[in-house]
């Protein structure tokens, strides 16, 4: 982690965006670590939240577009190869496929916030030939929500961000369903208000 801090300290926002890009492009970088760290680092260096957030979303969209393109051109052959090469990934890939086939666009949105699913949903959307515009739109919504929460945690905790990250890793099976429930309730309330106004 000290190496990561030194790299970002030396190259600033460019380094931060590059690492976020790698995370969303499915390189072995944990968003639960890099996003709160980015928030804490930005806060300490007086980078406004409304600067770091959109930059992180752009980096995320670029990164996930790489995976989408690989899935689009590699298709199901790629997913089958991944399952054979990494047998433990088969259950996650199958689960992501089922979610995508059942829910479509919402699966892309919420898949951005579910561990393991977020790793494979881009490949699956690409292999299913989901229109790029739809994929980027719903990915952007999910990335904005995810990055807002984790970067926001880094801003709030500053020097204690690593402690929060460790708690999250221990209790993510509880945190993520609660977060998704809050988001769903918010969307439901907004939809009901829109329906009431239209009536």
CSV table of C-alpha atoms in Angstrom, one decimal:
chain,number,residue,atom,x,y,z
A,1,UNK,CA,0.0,0.0,0.0
A,2,UNK,CA,2.9,2.3,0.6
A,3,UNK,CA,4.0,1.8,-3.0
A,4,UNK,CA,0.6,2.7,-4.2
A,5,UNK,CA,0.6,5.9,-2.0
A,6,UNK,CA,4.0,6.8,-3.4
A,7,UNK,CA,2.9,6.2,-7.0
A,8,UNK,CA,-0.2,8.4,-6.6
A,9,UNK,CA,1.8,11.0,-4.6
A,10,UNK,CA,4.3,11.3,-7.4
A,11,UNK,CA,2.0,11.3,-10.4
A,12,UNK,CA,-1.2,12.8,-8.8
A,13,UNK,CA,-4.6,12.5,-10.3
A,14,UNK,CA,-3.3,10.8,-13.5
A,15,UNK,CA,-1.9,7.9,-11.4
A,16,UNK,CA,-5.2,7.7,-9.4
A,17,UNK,CA,-7.3,7.5,-12.5
A,18,UNK,CA,-5.0,5.0,-14.1
A,19,UNK,CA,-5.3,2.6,-11.1
A,20,UNK,CA,-9.1,3.1,-11.1
A,21,UNK,CA,-9.1,2.3,-14.8
A,22,UNK,CA,-7.2,-0.9,-14.1
A,23,UNK,CA,-9.6,-2.0,-11.4
A,24,UNK,CA,-12.6,-1.6,-13.7
A,25,UNK,CA,-10.7,-3.4,-16.5
A,26,UNK,CA,-10.6,-6.4,-14.2
A,27,UNK,CA,-7.0,-6.2,-13.2
A,28,UNK,CA,-6.4,-7.5,-9.6
A,29,UNK,CA,-6.9,-4.2,-7.9
A,30,UNK,CA,-9.6,-4.0,-5.2
A,31,UNK,CA,-12.1,-1.1,-5.5
A,32,UNK,CA,-12.8,-1.5,-1.8
A,33,UNK,CA,-9.2,-0.3,-1.2
A,34,UNK,CA,-8.4,2.0,-4.1
A,35,UNK,CA,-11.6,4.1,-4.1
A,36,UNK,CA,-11.6,5.0,-0.4
A,37,UNK,CA,-7.9,5.6,-0.6
A,38,UNK,CA,-8.5,7.9,-3.6
A,39,UNK,CA,-11.1,9.8,-1.6
A,40,UNK,CA,-8.8,10.1,1.4
A,41,UNK,CA,-5.8,11.2,-0.7
A,42,UNK,CA,-7.9,13.7,-2.6
A,43,UNK,CA,-9.3,15.2,0.6
A,44,UNK,CA,-5.8,15.5,2.2
A,45,UNK,CA,-4.6,17.2,-1.0
A,46,UNK,CA,-7.6,19.5,-1.2
A,47,UNK,CA,-9.0,18.0,-4.4
A,48,UNK,CA,-12.8,18.7,-4.5
A,49,UNK,CA,-15.1,15.7,-4.3
A,50,UNK,CA,-16.9,17.0,-7.4
A,51,UNK,CA,-13.6,16.8,-9.3
A,52,UNK,CA,-12.5,13.4,-8.2
A,53,UNK,CA,-15.9,11.7,-8.6
A,54,UNK,CA,-16.5,12.5,-12.3
A,55,UNK,CA,-12.8,11.7,-13.1
A,56,UNK,CA,-13.2,8.3,-11.4
A,57,UNK,CA,-16.4,7.6,-13.3
A,58,UNK,CA,-14.7,8.3,-16.6
A,59,UNK,CA,-11.8,6.1,-15.6
A,60,UNK,CA,-14.3,3.3,-14.6
A,61,UNK,CA,-16.3,3.6,-17.9
A,62,UNK,CA,-13.1,3.4,-19.9
A,63,UNK,CA,-11.9,0.4,-17.9
A,64,UNK,CA,-15.2,-1.5,-18.1
A,65,UNK,CA,-15.4,-0.8,-21.8
A,66,UNK,CA,-12.3,-2.8,-22.3
A,67,UNK,CA,-13.9,-5.8,-20.7
A,68,UNK,CA,-17.1,-5.2,-22.7
A,69,UNK,CA,-15.1,-5.2,-26.0
A,70,UNK,CA,-13.3,-8.4,-25.0
A,71,UNK,CA,-16.7,-10.0,-24.3
A,72,UNK,CA,-18.2,-8.7,-27.5
A,73,UNK,CA,-15.5,-10.0,-29.7
A,74,UNK,CA,-14.6,-13.1,-27.7
A,75,UNK,CA,-18.2,-14.1,-27.0
A,76,UNK,CA,-19.2,-17.2,-25.1
A,77,UNK,CA,-16.0,-18.9,-26.2
A,78,UNK,CA,-14.1,-16.5,-23.9
A,79,UNK,CA,-16.4,-17.2,-20.9
A,80,UNK,CA,-16.1,-20.9,-21.4
A,81,UNK,CA,-12.3,-20.6,-21.6
A,82,UNK,CA,-12.4,-18.5,-18.3
A,83,UNK,CA,-14.5,-21.2,-16.6
A,84,UNK,CA,-12.1,-24.0,-17.7
A,85,UNK,CA,-9.0,-22.0,-16.8
A,86,UNK,CA,-10.3,-20.8,-13.5
A,87,UNK,CA,-12.9,-23.5,-12.3
A,88,UNK,CA,-13.8,-21.5,-9.2
A,89,UNK,CA,-15.0,-18.7,-11.4
A,90,UNK,CA,-17.7,-20.8,-13.1
A,91,UNK,CA,-20.3,-20.3,-10.4
A,92,UNK,CA,-19.8,-16.5,-10.5
A,93,UNK,CA,-19.9,-16.5,-14.3
A,94,UNK,CA,-23.1,-18.6,-14.3
A,95,UNK,CA,-24.7,-16.4,-11.7
A,96,UNK,CA,-23.9,-13.3,-13.6
A,97,UNK,CA,-25.3,-14.8,-16.8
A,98,UNK,CA,-28.5,-15.7,-15.1
A,99,UNK,CA,-28.9,-12.2,-13.6
A,100,UNK,CA,-28.2,-10.6,-17.0
A,101,UNK,CA,-30.7,-12.9,-18.8
A,102,UNK,CA,-33.3,-12.3,-16.2
A,103,UNK,CA,-32.9,-8.6,-15.5
A,104,UNK,CA,-31.0,-7.1,-18.5
A,105,UNK,CA,-30.1,-3.5,-18.0
A,106,UNK,CA,-30.7,-3.4,-14.2
A,107,UNK,CA,-28.3,-6.4,-13.9
A,108,UNK,CA,-25.6,-4.2,-15.4
A,109,UNK,CA,-26.4,-1.3,-13.1
A,110,UNK,CA,-26.5,-3.4,-9.8
A,111,UNK,CA,-23.8,-5.7,-11.0
A,112,UNK,CA,-21.3,-2.8,-10.7
A,113,UNK,CA,-21.8,-3.0,-6.9
A,114,UNK,CA,-21.8,-6.8,-6.3
A,115,UNK,CA,-18.4,-8.5,-5.7
A,116,UNK,CA,-17.5,-11.1,-8.4
A,117,UNK,CA,-20.6,-10.2,-10.4
A,118,UNK,CA,-19.0,-6.8,-11.1
A,119,UNK,CA,-15.9,-8.7,-12.5
A,120,UNK,CA,-17.8,-10.7,-15.1
A,121,UNK,CA,-20.9,-8.6,-15.9
A,122,UNK,CA,-19.0,-6.6,-18.6
A,123,UNK,CA,-17.8,-9.7,-20.4
A,124,UNK,CA,-21.4,-11.2,-20.3
A,125,UNK,CA,-23.0,-8.0,-21.5
A,126,UNK,CA,-20.5,-7.9,-24.4
A,127,UNK,CA,-21.0,-11.6,-25.2
A,128,UNK,CA,-24.7,-11.0,-25.2
A,129,UNK,CA,-24.2,-8.1,-27.7
A,130,UNK,CA,-26.0,-5.6,-25.5
A,131,UNK,CA,-26.0,-2.3,-27.3
A,132,UNK,CA,-23.0,-0.2,-26.2
A,133,UNK,CA,-25.1,2.9,-25.5
A,134,UNK,CA,-27.3,0.9,-23.1
A,135,UNK,CA,-24.3,-0.8,-21.4
A,136,UNK,CA,-22.5,2.5,-20.8
A,137,UNK,CA,-25.6,4.3,-19.6
A,138,UNK,CA,-26.5,1.7,-16.9
A,139,UNK,CA,-22.8,1.1,-16.1
A,140,UNK,CA,-22.4,4.8,-15.5
A,141,UNK,CA,-25.3,4.9,-13.0
A,142,UNK,CA,-23.9,1.9,-11.1
A,143,UNK,CA,-20.4,3.3,-11.2
A,144,UNK,CA,-21.6,6.7,-10.0
A,145,UNK,CA,-23.4,5.1,-7.0
A,146,UNK,CA,-20.5,2.8,-6.1
A,147,UNK,CA,-17.8,5.4,-6.5
A,148,UNK,CA,-19.8,8.0,-4.6
A,149,UNK,CA,-20.1,5.7,-1.6
A,150,UNK,CA,-16.5,4.4,-1.5
A,151,UNK,CA,-14.8,7.7,-2.4
A,152,UNK,CA,-17.2,9.5,0.0
A,153,UNK,CA,-16.1,7.1,2.8
A,154,UNK,CA,-12.5,8.0,2.0
A,155,UNK,CA,-13.3,11.7,2.2
A,156,UNK,CA,-15.1,11.4,5.5
A,157,UNK,CA,-12.5,9.1,7.2
A,158,UNK,CA,-9.3,10.6,5.7
A,159,UNK,CA,-6.4,9.0,7.7
A,160,UNK,CA,-8.7,6.2,9.0
A,161,UNK,CA,-9.8,5.0,5.6
A,162,UNK,CA,-7.9,1.7,5.8
A,163,UNK,CA,-9.7,0.9,9.0
A,164,UNK,CA,-13.1,1.4,7.3
A,165,UNK,CA,-11.9,-0.7,4.3
A,166,UNK,CA,-11.0,-3.6,6.6
A,167,UNK,CA,-14.4,-3.5,8.3
A,168,UNK,CA,-16.1,-3.4,4.8
A,169,UNK,CA,-14.2,-6.5,3.7
A,170,UNK,CA,-15.2,-8.3,6.9
A,171,UNK,CA,-18.9,-7.3,6.6
A,172,UNK,CA,-19.5,-6.7,2.9
A,173,UNK,CA,-22.1,-9.6,2.8
A,174,UNK,CA,-24.2,-7.4,5.1
A,175,UNK,CA,-23.3,-4.0,3.8
A,176,UNK,CA,-24.0,-4.6,0.1
A,177,UNK,CA,-27.6,-6.0,0.6
A,178,UNK,CA,-28.3,-3.0,2.8
A,179,UNK,CA,-26.9,-0.6,0.3
A,180,UNK,CA,-28.8,-2.2,-2.6
A,181,UNK,CA,-32.0,-2.1,-0.5
A,182,UNK,CA,-31.6,1.6,0.2
A,183,UNK,CA,-31.0,2.3,-3.5
A,184,UNK,CA,-34.1,0.3,-4.5
A,185,UNK,CA,-36.2,2.1,-1.9
A,186,UNK,CA,-35.0,5.4,-3.2
A,187,UNK,CA,-35.8,4.5,-6.9
A,188,UNK,CA,-39.2,3.1,-5.8
A,189,UNK,CA,-40.1,6.4,-4.0
A,190,UNK,CA,-39.0,8.5,-7.0
A,191,UNK,CA,-41.0,6.4,-9.4
A,192,UNK,CA,-44.1,6.6,-7.1
A,193,UNK,CA,-43.7,10.4,-7.0
A,194,UNK,CA,-43.5,10.6,-10.8
A,195,UNK,CA,-46.6,8.5,-11.2
A,196,UNK,CA,-48.5,10.6,-8.7
A,197,UNK,CA,-47.5,13.8,-10.5
A,198,UNK,CA,-48.5,12.3,-13.9
A,199,UNK,CA,-51.9,11.4,-12.5
